Structure formats: structure tokens, C-alpha cells
Short mmCIF file of C-alpha atoms in Angstrom, two decimals:
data_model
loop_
_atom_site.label_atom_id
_atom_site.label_comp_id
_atom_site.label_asym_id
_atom_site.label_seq_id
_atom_site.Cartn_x
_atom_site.Cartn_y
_atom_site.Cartn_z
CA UNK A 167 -0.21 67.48 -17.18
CA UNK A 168 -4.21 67.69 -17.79
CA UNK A 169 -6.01 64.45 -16.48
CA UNK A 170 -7.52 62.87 -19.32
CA UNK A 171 -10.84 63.56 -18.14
CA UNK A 172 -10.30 66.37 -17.86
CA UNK A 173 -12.22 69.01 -20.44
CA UNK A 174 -9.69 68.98 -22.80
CA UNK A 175 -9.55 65.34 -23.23
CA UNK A 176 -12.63 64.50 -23.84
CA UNK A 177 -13.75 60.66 -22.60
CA UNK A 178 -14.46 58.05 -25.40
CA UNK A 179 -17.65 55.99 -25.22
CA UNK A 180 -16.39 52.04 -25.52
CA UNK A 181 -17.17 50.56 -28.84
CA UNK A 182 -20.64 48.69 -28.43
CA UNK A 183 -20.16 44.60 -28.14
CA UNK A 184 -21.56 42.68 -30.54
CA UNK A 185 -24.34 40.24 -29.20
CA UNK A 186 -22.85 37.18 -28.24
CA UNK A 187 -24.25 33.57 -29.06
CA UNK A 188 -25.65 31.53 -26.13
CA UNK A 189 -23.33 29.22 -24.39
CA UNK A 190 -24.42 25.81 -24.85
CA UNK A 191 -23.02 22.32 -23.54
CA UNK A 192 -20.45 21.80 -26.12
CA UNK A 193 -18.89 25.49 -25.44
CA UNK A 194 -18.75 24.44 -21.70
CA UNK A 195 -16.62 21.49 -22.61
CA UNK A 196 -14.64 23.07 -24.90
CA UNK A 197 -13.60 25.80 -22.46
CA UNK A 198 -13.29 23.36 -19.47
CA UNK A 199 -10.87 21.47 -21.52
CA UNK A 200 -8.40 24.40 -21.26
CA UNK A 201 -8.39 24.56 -17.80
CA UNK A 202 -9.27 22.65 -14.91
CA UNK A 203 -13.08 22.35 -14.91
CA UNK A 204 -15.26 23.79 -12.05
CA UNK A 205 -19.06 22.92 -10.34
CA UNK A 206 -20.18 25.75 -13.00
CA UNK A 207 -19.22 23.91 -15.88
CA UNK A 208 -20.59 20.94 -14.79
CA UNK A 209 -23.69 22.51 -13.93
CA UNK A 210 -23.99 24.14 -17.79
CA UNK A 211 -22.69 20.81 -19.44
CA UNK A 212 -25.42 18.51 -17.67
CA UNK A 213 -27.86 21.58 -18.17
CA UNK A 214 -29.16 21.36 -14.11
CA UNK A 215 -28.47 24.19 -11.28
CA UNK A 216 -25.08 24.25 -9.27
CA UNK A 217 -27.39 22.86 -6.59
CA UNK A 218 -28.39 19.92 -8.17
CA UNK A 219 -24.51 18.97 -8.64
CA UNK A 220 -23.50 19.28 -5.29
CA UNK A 221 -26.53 17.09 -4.31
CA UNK A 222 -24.83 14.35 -6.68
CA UNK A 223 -21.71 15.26 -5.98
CA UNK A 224 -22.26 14.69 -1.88
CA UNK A 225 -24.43 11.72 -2.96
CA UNK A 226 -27.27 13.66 -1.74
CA UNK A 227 -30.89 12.12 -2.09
CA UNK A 228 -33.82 13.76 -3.57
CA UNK A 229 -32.06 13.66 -7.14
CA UNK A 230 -33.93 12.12 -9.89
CA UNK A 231 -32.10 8.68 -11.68
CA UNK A 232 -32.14 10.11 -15.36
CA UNK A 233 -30.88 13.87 -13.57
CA UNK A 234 -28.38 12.02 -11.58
CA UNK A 235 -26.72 10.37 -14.02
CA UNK A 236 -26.36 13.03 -16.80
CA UNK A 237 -24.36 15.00 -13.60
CA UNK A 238 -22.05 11.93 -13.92
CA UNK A 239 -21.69 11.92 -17.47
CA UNK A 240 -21.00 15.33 -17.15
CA UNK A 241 -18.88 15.00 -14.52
CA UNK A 242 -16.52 12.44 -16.11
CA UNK A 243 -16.39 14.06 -19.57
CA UNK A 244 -15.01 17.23 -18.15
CA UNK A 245 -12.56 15.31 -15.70
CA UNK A 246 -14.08 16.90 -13.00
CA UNK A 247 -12.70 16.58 -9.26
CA UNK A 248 -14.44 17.73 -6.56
CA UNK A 249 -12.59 20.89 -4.01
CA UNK A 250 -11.86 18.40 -0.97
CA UNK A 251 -11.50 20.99 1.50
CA UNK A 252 -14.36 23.23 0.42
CA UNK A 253 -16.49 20.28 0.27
CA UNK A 254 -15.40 19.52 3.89
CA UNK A 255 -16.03 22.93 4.95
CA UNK A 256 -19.62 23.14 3.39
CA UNK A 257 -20.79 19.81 4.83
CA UNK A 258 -18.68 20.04 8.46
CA UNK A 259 -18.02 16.41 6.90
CA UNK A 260 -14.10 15.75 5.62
CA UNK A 261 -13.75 13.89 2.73
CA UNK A 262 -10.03 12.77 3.01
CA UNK A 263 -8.01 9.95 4.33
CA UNK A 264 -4.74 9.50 5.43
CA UNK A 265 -2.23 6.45 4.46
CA UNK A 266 0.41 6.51 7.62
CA UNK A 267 3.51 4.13 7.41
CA UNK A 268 7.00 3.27 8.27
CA UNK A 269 8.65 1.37 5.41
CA UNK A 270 11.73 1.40 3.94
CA UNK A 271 10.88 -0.40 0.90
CA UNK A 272 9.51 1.66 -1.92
CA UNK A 273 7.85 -1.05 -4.07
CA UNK A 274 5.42 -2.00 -0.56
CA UNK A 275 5.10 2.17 -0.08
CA UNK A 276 3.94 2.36 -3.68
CA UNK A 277 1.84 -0.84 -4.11
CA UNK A 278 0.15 0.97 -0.66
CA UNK A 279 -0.47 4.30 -2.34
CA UNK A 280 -1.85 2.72 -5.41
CA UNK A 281 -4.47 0.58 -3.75
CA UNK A 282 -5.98 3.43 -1.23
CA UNK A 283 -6.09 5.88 -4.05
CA UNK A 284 -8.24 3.96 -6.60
CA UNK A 285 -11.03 3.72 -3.82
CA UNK A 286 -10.70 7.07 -3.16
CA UNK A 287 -10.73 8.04 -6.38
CA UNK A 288 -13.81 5.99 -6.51
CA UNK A 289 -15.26 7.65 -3.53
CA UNK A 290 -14.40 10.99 -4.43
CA UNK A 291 -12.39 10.96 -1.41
CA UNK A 292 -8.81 12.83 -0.99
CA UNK A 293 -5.63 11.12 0.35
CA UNK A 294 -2.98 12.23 2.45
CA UNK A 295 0.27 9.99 2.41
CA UNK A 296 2.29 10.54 5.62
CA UNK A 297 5.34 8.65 6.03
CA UNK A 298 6.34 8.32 9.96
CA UNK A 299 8.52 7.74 12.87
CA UNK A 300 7.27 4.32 14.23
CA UNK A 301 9.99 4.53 16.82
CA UNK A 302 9.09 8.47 17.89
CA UNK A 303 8.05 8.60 21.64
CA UNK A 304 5.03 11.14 20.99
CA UNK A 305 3.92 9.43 17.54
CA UNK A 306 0.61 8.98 19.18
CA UNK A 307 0.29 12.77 19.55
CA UNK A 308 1.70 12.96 16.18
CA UNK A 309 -0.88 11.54 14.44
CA UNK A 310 -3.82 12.64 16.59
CA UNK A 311 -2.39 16.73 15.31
CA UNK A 312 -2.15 15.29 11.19
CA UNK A 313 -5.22 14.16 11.77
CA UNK A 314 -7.25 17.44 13.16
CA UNK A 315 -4.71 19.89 11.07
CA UNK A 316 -5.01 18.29 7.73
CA UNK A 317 -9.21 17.08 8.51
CA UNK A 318 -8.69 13.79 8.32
CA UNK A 319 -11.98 11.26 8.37
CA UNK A 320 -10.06 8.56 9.26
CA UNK A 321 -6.71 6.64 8.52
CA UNK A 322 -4.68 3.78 7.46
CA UNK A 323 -2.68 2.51 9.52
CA UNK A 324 0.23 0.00 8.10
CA UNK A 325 2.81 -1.85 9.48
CA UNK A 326 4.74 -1.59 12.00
CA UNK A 327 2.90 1.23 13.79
CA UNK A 328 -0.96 -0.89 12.87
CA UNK A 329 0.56 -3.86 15.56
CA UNK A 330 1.43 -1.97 18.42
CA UNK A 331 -1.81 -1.97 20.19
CA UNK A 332 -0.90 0.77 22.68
CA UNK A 333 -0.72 2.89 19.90
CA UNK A 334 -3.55 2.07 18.27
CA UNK A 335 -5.86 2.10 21.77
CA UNK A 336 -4.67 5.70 22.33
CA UNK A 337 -5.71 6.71 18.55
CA UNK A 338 -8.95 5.11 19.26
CA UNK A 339 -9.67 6.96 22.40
CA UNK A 340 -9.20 10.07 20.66
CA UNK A 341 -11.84 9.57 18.54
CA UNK A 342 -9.92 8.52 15.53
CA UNK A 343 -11.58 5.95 12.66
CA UNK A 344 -8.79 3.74 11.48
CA UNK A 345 -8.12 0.56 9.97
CA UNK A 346 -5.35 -1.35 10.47
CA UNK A 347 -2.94 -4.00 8.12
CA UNK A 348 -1.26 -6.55 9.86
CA UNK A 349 0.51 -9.81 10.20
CA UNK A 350 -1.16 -12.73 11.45
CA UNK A 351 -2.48 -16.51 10.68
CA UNK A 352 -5.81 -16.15 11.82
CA UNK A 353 -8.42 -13.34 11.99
CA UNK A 354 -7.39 -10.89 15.18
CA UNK A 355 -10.60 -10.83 17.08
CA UNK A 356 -12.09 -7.85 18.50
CA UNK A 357 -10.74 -4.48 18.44
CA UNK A 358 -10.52 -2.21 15.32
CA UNK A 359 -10.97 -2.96 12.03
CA UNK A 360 -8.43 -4.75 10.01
CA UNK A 361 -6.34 -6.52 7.21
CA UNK A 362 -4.43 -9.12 8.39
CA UNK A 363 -1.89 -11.14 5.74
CA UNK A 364 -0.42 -14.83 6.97
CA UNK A 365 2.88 -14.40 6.28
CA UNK A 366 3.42 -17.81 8.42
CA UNK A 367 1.59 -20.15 6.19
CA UNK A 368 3.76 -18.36 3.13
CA UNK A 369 7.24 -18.97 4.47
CA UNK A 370 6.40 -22.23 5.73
CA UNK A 371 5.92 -22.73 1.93
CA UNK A 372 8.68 -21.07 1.05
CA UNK A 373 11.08 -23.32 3.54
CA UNK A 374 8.74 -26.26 2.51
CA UNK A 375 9.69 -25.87 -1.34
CA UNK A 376 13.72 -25.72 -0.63
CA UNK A 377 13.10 -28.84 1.70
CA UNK A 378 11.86 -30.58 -0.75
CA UNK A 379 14.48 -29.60 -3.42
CA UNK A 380 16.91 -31.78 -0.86
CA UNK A 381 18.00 -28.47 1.37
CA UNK A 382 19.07 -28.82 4.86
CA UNK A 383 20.78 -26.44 5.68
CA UNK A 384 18.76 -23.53 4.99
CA UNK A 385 20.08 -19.63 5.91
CA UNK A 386 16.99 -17.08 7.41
CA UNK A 387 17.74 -13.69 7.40
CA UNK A 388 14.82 -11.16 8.97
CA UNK A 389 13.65 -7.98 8.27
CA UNK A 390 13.19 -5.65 11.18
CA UNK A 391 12.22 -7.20 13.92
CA UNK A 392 9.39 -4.13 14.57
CA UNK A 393 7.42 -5.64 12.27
CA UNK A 394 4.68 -8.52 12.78
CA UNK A 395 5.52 -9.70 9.32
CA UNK A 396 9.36 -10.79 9.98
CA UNK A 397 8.03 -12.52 13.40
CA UNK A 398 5.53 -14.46 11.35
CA UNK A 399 7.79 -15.44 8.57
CA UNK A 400 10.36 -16.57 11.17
CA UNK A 401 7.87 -18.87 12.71
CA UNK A 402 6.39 -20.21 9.55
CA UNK A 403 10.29 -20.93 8.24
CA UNK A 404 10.84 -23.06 11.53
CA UNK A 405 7.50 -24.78 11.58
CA UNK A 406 8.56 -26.04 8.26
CA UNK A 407 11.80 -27.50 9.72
CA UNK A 408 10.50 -29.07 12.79
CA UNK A 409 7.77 -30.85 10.62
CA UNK A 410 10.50 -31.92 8.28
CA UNK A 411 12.41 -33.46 11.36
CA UNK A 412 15.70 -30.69 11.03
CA UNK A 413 17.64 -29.38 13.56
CA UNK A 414 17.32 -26.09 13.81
CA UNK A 415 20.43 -24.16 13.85
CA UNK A 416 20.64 -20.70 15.28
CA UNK A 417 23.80 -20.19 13.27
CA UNK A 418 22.20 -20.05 10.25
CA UNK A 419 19.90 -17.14 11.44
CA UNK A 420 20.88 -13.41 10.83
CA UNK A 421 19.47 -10.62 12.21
CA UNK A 422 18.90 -7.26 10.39
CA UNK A 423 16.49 -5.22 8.51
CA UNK A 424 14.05 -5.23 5.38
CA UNK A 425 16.84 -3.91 2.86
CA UNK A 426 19.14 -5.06 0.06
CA UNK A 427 22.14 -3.77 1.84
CA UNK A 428 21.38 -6.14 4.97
CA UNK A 429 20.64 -8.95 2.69
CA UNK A 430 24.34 -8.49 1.37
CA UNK A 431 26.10 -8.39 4.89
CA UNK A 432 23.88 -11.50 5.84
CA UNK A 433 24.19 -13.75 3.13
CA UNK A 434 28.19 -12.67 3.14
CA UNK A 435 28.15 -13.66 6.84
CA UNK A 436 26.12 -16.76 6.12
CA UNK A 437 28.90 -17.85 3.41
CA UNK A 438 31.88 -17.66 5.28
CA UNK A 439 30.59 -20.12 7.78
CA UNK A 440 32.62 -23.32 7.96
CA UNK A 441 29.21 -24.86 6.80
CA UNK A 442 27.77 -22.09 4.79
CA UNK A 443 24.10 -23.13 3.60
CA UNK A 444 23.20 -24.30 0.19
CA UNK A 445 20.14 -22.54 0.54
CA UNK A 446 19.00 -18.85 2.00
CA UNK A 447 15.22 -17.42 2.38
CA UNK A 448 15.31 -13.98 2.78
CA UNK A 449 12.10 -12.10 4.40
CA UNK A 450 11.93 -9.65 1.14
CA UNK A 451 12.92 -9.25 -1.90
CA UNK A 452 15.01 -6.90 -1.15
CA UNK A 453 17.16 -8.57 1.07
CA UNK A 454 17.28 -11.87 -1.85
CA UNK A 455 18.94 -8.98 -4.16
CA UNK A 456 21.17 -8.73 -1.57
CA UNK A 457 22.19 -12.54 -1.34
CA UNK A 458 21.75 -12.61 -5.21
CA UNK A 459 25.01 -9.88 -4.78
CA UNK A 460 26.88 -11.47 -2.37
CA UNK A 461 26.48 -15.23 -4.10
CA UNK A 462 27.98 -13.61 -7.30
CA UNK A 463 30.83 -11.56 -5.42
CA UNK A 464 31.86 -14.50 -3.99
CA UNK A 465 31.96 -16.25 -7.40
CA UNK A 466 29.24 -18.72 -6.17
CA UNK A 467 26.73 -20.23 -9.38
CA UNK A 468 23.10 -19.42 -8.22
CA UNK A 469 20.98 -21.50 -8.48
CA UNK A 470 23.10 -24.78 -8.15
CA UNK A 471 25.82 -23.38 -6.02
CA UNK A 472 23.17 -21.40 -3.66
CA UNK A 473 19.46 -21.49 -3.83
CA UNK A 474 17.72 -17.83 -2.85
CA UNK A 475 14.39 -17.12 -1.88
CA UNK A 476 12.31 -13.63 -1.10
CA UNK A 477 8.80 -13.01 -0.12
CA UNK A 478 6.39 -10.19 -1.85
CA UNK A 479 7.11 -10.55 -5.26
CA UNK A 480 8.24 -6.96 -5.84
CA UNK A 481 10.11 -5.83 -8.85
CA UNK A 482 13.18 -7.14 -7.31
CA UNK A 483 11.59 -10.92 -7.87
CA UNK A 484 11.46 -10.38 -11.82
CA UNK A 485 13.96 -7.97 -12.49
CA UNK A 486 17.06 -9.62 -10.76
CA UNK A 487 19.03 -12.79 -12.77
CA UNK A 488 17.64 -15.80 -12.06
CA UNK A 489 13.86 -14.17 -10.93
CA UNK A 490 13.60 -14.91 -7.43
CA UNK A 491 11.28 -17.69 -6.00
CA UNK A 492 8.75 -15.79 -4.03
CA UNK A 493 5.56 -15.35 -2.37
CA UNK A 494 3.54 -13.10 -3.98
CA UNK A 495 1.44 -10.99 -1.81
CA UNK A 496 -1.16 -8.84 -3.44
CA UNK A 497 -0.23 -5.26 -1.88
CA UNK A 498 -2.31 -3.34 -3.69
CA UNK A 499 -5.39 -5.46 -3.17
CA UNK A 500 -4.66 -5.59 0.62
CA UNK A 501 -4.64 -1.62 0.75
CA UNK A 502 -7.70 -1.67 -1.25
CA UNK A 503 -9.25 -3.42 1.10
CA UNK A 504 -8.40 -1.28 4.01
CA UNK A 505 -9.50 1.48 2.26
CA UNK A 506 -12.50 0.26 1.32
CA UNK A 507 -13.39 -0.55 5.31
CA UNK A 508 -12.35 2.03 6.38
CA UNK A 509 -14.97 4.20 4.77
CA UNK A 510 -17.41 1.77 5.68
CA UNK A 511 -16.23 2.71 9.32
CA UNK A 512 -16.55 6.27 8.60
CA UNK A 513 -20.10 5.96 6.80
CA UNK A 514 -21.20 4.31 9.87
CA UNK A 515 -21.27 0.84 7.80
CA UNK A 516 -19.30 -1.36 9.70
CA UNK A 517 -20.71 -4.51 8.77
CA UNK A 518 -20.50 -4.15 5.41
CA UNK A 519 -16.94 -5.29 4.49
CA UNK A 520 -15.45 -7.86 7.10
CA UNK A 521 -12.44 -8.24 8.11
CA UNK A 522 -10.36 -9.95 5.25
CA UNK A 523 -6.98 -12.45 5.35
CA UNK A 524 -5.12 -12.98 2.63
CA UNK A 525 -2.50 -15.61 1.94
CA UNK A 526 0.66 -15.35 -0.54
CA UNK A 527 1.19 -17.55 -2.80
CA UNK A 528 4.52 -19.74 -3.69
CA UNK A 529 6.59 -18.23 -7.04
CA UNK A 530 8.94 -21.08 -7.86
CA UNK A 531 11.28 -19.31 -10.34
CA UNK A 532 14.83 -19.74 -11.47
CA UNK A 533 16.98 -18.83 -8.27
CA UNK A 534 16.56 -22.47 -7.03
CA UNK A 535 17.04 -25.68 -7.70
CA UNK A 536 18.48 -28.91 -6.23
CA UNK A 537 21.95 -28.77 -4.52
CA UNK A 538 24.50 -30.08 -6.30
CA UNK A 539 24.86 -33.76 -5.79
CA UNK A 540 27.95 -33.82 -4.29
CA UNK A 541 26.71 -31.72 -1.40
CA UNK A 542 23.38 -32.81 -1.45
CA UNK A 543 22.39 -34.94 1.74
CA UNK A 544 19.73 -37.37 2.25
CA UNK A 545 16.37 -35.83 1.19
CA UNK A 546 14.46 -35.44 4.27
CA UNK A 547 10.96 -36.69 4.94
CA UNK A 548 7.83 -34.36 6.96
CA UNK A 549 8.37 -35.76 10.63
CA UNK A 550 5.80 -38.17 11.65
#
């Protein structure tokens, strides 16, 4: 067949476009509305070159106030959010974090997450969430690779991996920023940067509380023994019986991990003792669910058959029937701390956030009470 260029088909001049009206600041938004908005339409809605955004964008100096913040305005009308890995690329500077940890309860993984990413989201900073093998013989070399793949500026490091110093020596060697979240009473002097939580002083008050209900025999059951926190909360639990003048009893202390299935097999164990416990403190509130379920399968009233504790105040503490008595340790605000130190370690501003403890509080809710008088034995005093 002829082409239709050809002679016979001769070409047709496009219909002329009308004049179109100037794009202005409101078109920009409107248009940036329907999709996700770029540097351009920042650039048009704040009426200033694409150079002048990136300067504010990078936090740049040599920006005028007034300019400065009408680039802000702009950007947070249109919802803008900065191309992390462009950025990175443009500057040889990365502008993302990782969170690295080795949890198996959501409700801590999630508090986590939610407190690094509002300061990055306030520091127009991306976030990596890596969940890992703390027990993995080459974790080391693990992270060191996430790190340099993904171009990382630094990490979180959470529990248990943050408390085995080995681990976090090598990291540091290698050049990595990091900052870490652990358990312990008093401030960890020297090395890296941390967050450290006193998760002794807690389940001493914890222990303290059912004490003082007229408990003695009081049931412990750990989380995994990998983590600083279940070492602390151990300690703390038989500080509060030595200083109450009890005998501490090895029977009534169960091994296992931080979950609600563990917390079942435990407390079941604890109950078929020939002197079962009229009292149990569980080192999360996960593993109280798990009493709270074995108590009732076993037909037991809670809390005046059995008195149940947690620790962390997760959803577990409200949601389950009676609420758990708890210590209520402000996750998020702990990971918002980290993250907020650790860019101060990666801007080169060390000194500018501190390390920082924090202590959870006592929850006295419904799952305890006094023992029933007829088992209830002489209500101790604090030893000397």
C-alpha cells in the first residue's frame, strides 16, 4: 500500500494550539494534588528556582528567612517528600537510617518503628526496618553489607543484638554510626552512644507491690535469657524479696521466652506445684496473657485465686480481663530518643543529646489483689 506520505496522501498540518494561560501557584497545587508532587512543583508553588529548594531542602545556608520559609510552606502544602536516594547520590551524603532488631513481640517492634520514624520524618530522613538473626554467626558481616548496599548513615541498634559488645565493637570498627537501646540501672559509661531503660528498679516495684498485697510466694517466669532486659528484671524481682526478708525459691522460677505461649506452659507448670504460688510476675505482657490463660483453664478466679503481673504495658495490659498490673515503659519515646542521637552522631553533634535512662512506671490494675485470707500468710515486713 502507498505510505501516507507519500504523494498521494498528502500530510496534514496539526491544528494550531490555542495560547495557553500562565501556570500560576494555585495550578501547581492543583496538579500536584493528583499525583505525587515533585522539586518542580515546589519550585513553581513557592515561586523560587529548583536551586533554591534543594538548598532548603539539604538545609543549605545562604537562603534568605522569608525565602526559606515560603519553600516550607510550599513544601508541606503539596505533601512533598524528598527522593532519599537521589538526594544521597547528589550530596555523596545518605539520608537514611536503619532500625535493626530481634523481637518476637510485635507491640515492642511497632512502638520501635513508630518512634524512629517521626524523627525521621522530622529530619527528612528515610528508614530502613531490618528485622535480624541475633543468634547468626556472621550477623556482624550482615549488617556491615545492609549497611553499604542499602546507604545507610547510621543505625539503631535494639535489643538483644545492642548488648553484645563484641558485636557492637566490630560494627564500630567498620566505621559504622550507631546507637544503641539497652537494659541497665545506671548510665553505661563510655563506648557508643545509647538508651538504656532500668528494668531492675521496675520489677523490683512490680515484686514490691504483690509483697505488699500479703504475697509470698511469688512465681517469675523470664523472657529470653539473650536479652539484658529479662536479666535485669530477674534481679530487680529478687532484690525485692531479699529486702522483704523471703526465701527465695528456685522452684518458683521458670525459664522460657518473651511469648504468650511460654507464659501458658509456665504458669501451667507453676500451678501444678504442690505449693503453686498465689502470685506470678511475668517479664511481658505477653507472657501475663499467657498465665491469664492458664489461671482460667484451670478454673482458677484471677485476681483472688492468682494475682498476675506483666511489664511494658502493651495492648495485652488493657485488652486482656482483668487489665494487667504493669510497668509501663514508654517505647516509642525510648526509640525517639535513639533516633534523635543518633543523627546527632551522624551530624557530627555528639554532645548535643546525652545519653538518656528511663524508668517504667508501676500500673496497678485489676489482675491483683490480696490472697484470699485463708491462704494468706503473715504480711511480711522490708528486712532490716
Amino acid at each position: 500500500p502507498e505510505s501516507l506520505t507519500s504523494p498521494g496522501y498528502p500530510m496534514r498540518r496539526p491544528s494550531p494550539v490555542p495560547d495557553q494561560p500562565a501556570r500560576g501557584p494555585s495550578a501547581t497545587l492543583r496538579e500536584a494534588t493528583l499525583r505525587k508532587p515533585t522539586i518542580k512543583d515546589v519550585a513553581a508553588q513557592a515561586e523560587v528556582s529548583l536551586k533554591t529548594v534543594s538548598r532548603v531542602v539539604n538545609d543549605e545556608t545562604g537562603v534568605h528567612a522569608r525565602t526559606r520559609e515560603r519553600v516550607q510552606q510550599a513544601i508541606a502544602k503539596l505533601g512533598y517528600l524528598p527522593d532519599q536516594s537521589a538526594r544521597s547520590l547528589r550530596t555523596a551524603q545518605s539520608y537514611a537510617i536503619g532500625l535493626l532488631y530481634d523481637n518476637p513481640n510485635p507491640y515492642y517492634v511497632i512502638a520501635m518503628q513508630s518512634g524512629v520514624l517521626s524523627v525521621c520524618r522530622e529530619s527528612g530522613y528515610g528508614l530502613q526496618i531490618h528485622p535480624c538473626d541475633s543468634s547468626s554467626k556472621n550477623l556482624a558481616n550482615e549488617i556491615v553489607e545492609l549497611v553499604q548496599h542499602a546507604r545507610l548513615a547510621g543505625i539503631v541498634l535494639a535489643p538483644p543484638m545492642s548488648e553484645r559488645q563484641p558485636l557492637v565493637d566490630e560494627l564500630v570498627a567498620q566505621g559504622i554510626r550507631l546507637v544503641r537501646i539497652v537494659s541497665a540501672a545506671t548510665d553505661p559509661q563510655g563506648g557508643s552512644a545509647c538508651v538504656y531503660v532500668d528494668d531492675r528498679d521496675a520489677a523490683y516495684e512490680i515484686t514490691q507491690h504483690l509483697i505488699q498485697l500479703g504475697h509470698a510466694r511469688i512465681g517469675f517466669l523470664w523472657g529470653g535469657k539473650s536479652h539484658g532486659s529479662s536479666w535485669e528484671r530477674h534481679k530487680g524481682y529478687e532484690e525485692a524479696l531479699r529486702d522483704y526478708g523471703i526465701t527465695i525459691d528456685p522452684e518458683l522460677v521458670v525459664e522460657g521466652d518473651y511469648s504468650f505461649d511460654d507464659g501458658f506452659r509456665g504458669a501451667r507448670r507453676l500451678l501444678s506445684l504442690p505449693q503453686p504460688p498465689t502470685a506470678i510476675f511475668g517479664s511481658n505482657d505477653e507472657i501475663a496473657a499467657g498465665v491469664l490463660a492458664a489461671a482460667r483453664s484451670g478454673g482458677l478466679n484471677v485476681p483472688y485465686d492468682l494475682s498476675i503481673a506483666g511489664f511494658e504495658d502493651s495492648p495485652f495490659s488493657k485488652q486482656s480481663w482483668p487489665p494487667l498490673t504493669t510497668a509501663k515503659q514508654a517505647t516509642e519515646d525510648i526509640a525517639r530518643h535513639a533516633a534523635r542521637r543518633l543523627l546527632d552522631e551522624i551530624r557530627e553533634q555528639p554532645g548535643h543529646t546525652r545519653n538518656e535512662g528511663f524508668s517504667p512506671e508501676l500500673v496497678v490494675r485489676g489482675s491483683t489483689a490480696p490472697p484470699r485470707p485463708n491462704t494468706r500468710p503473715p504480711s511480711p515486713r522490708p528486712a532490716g
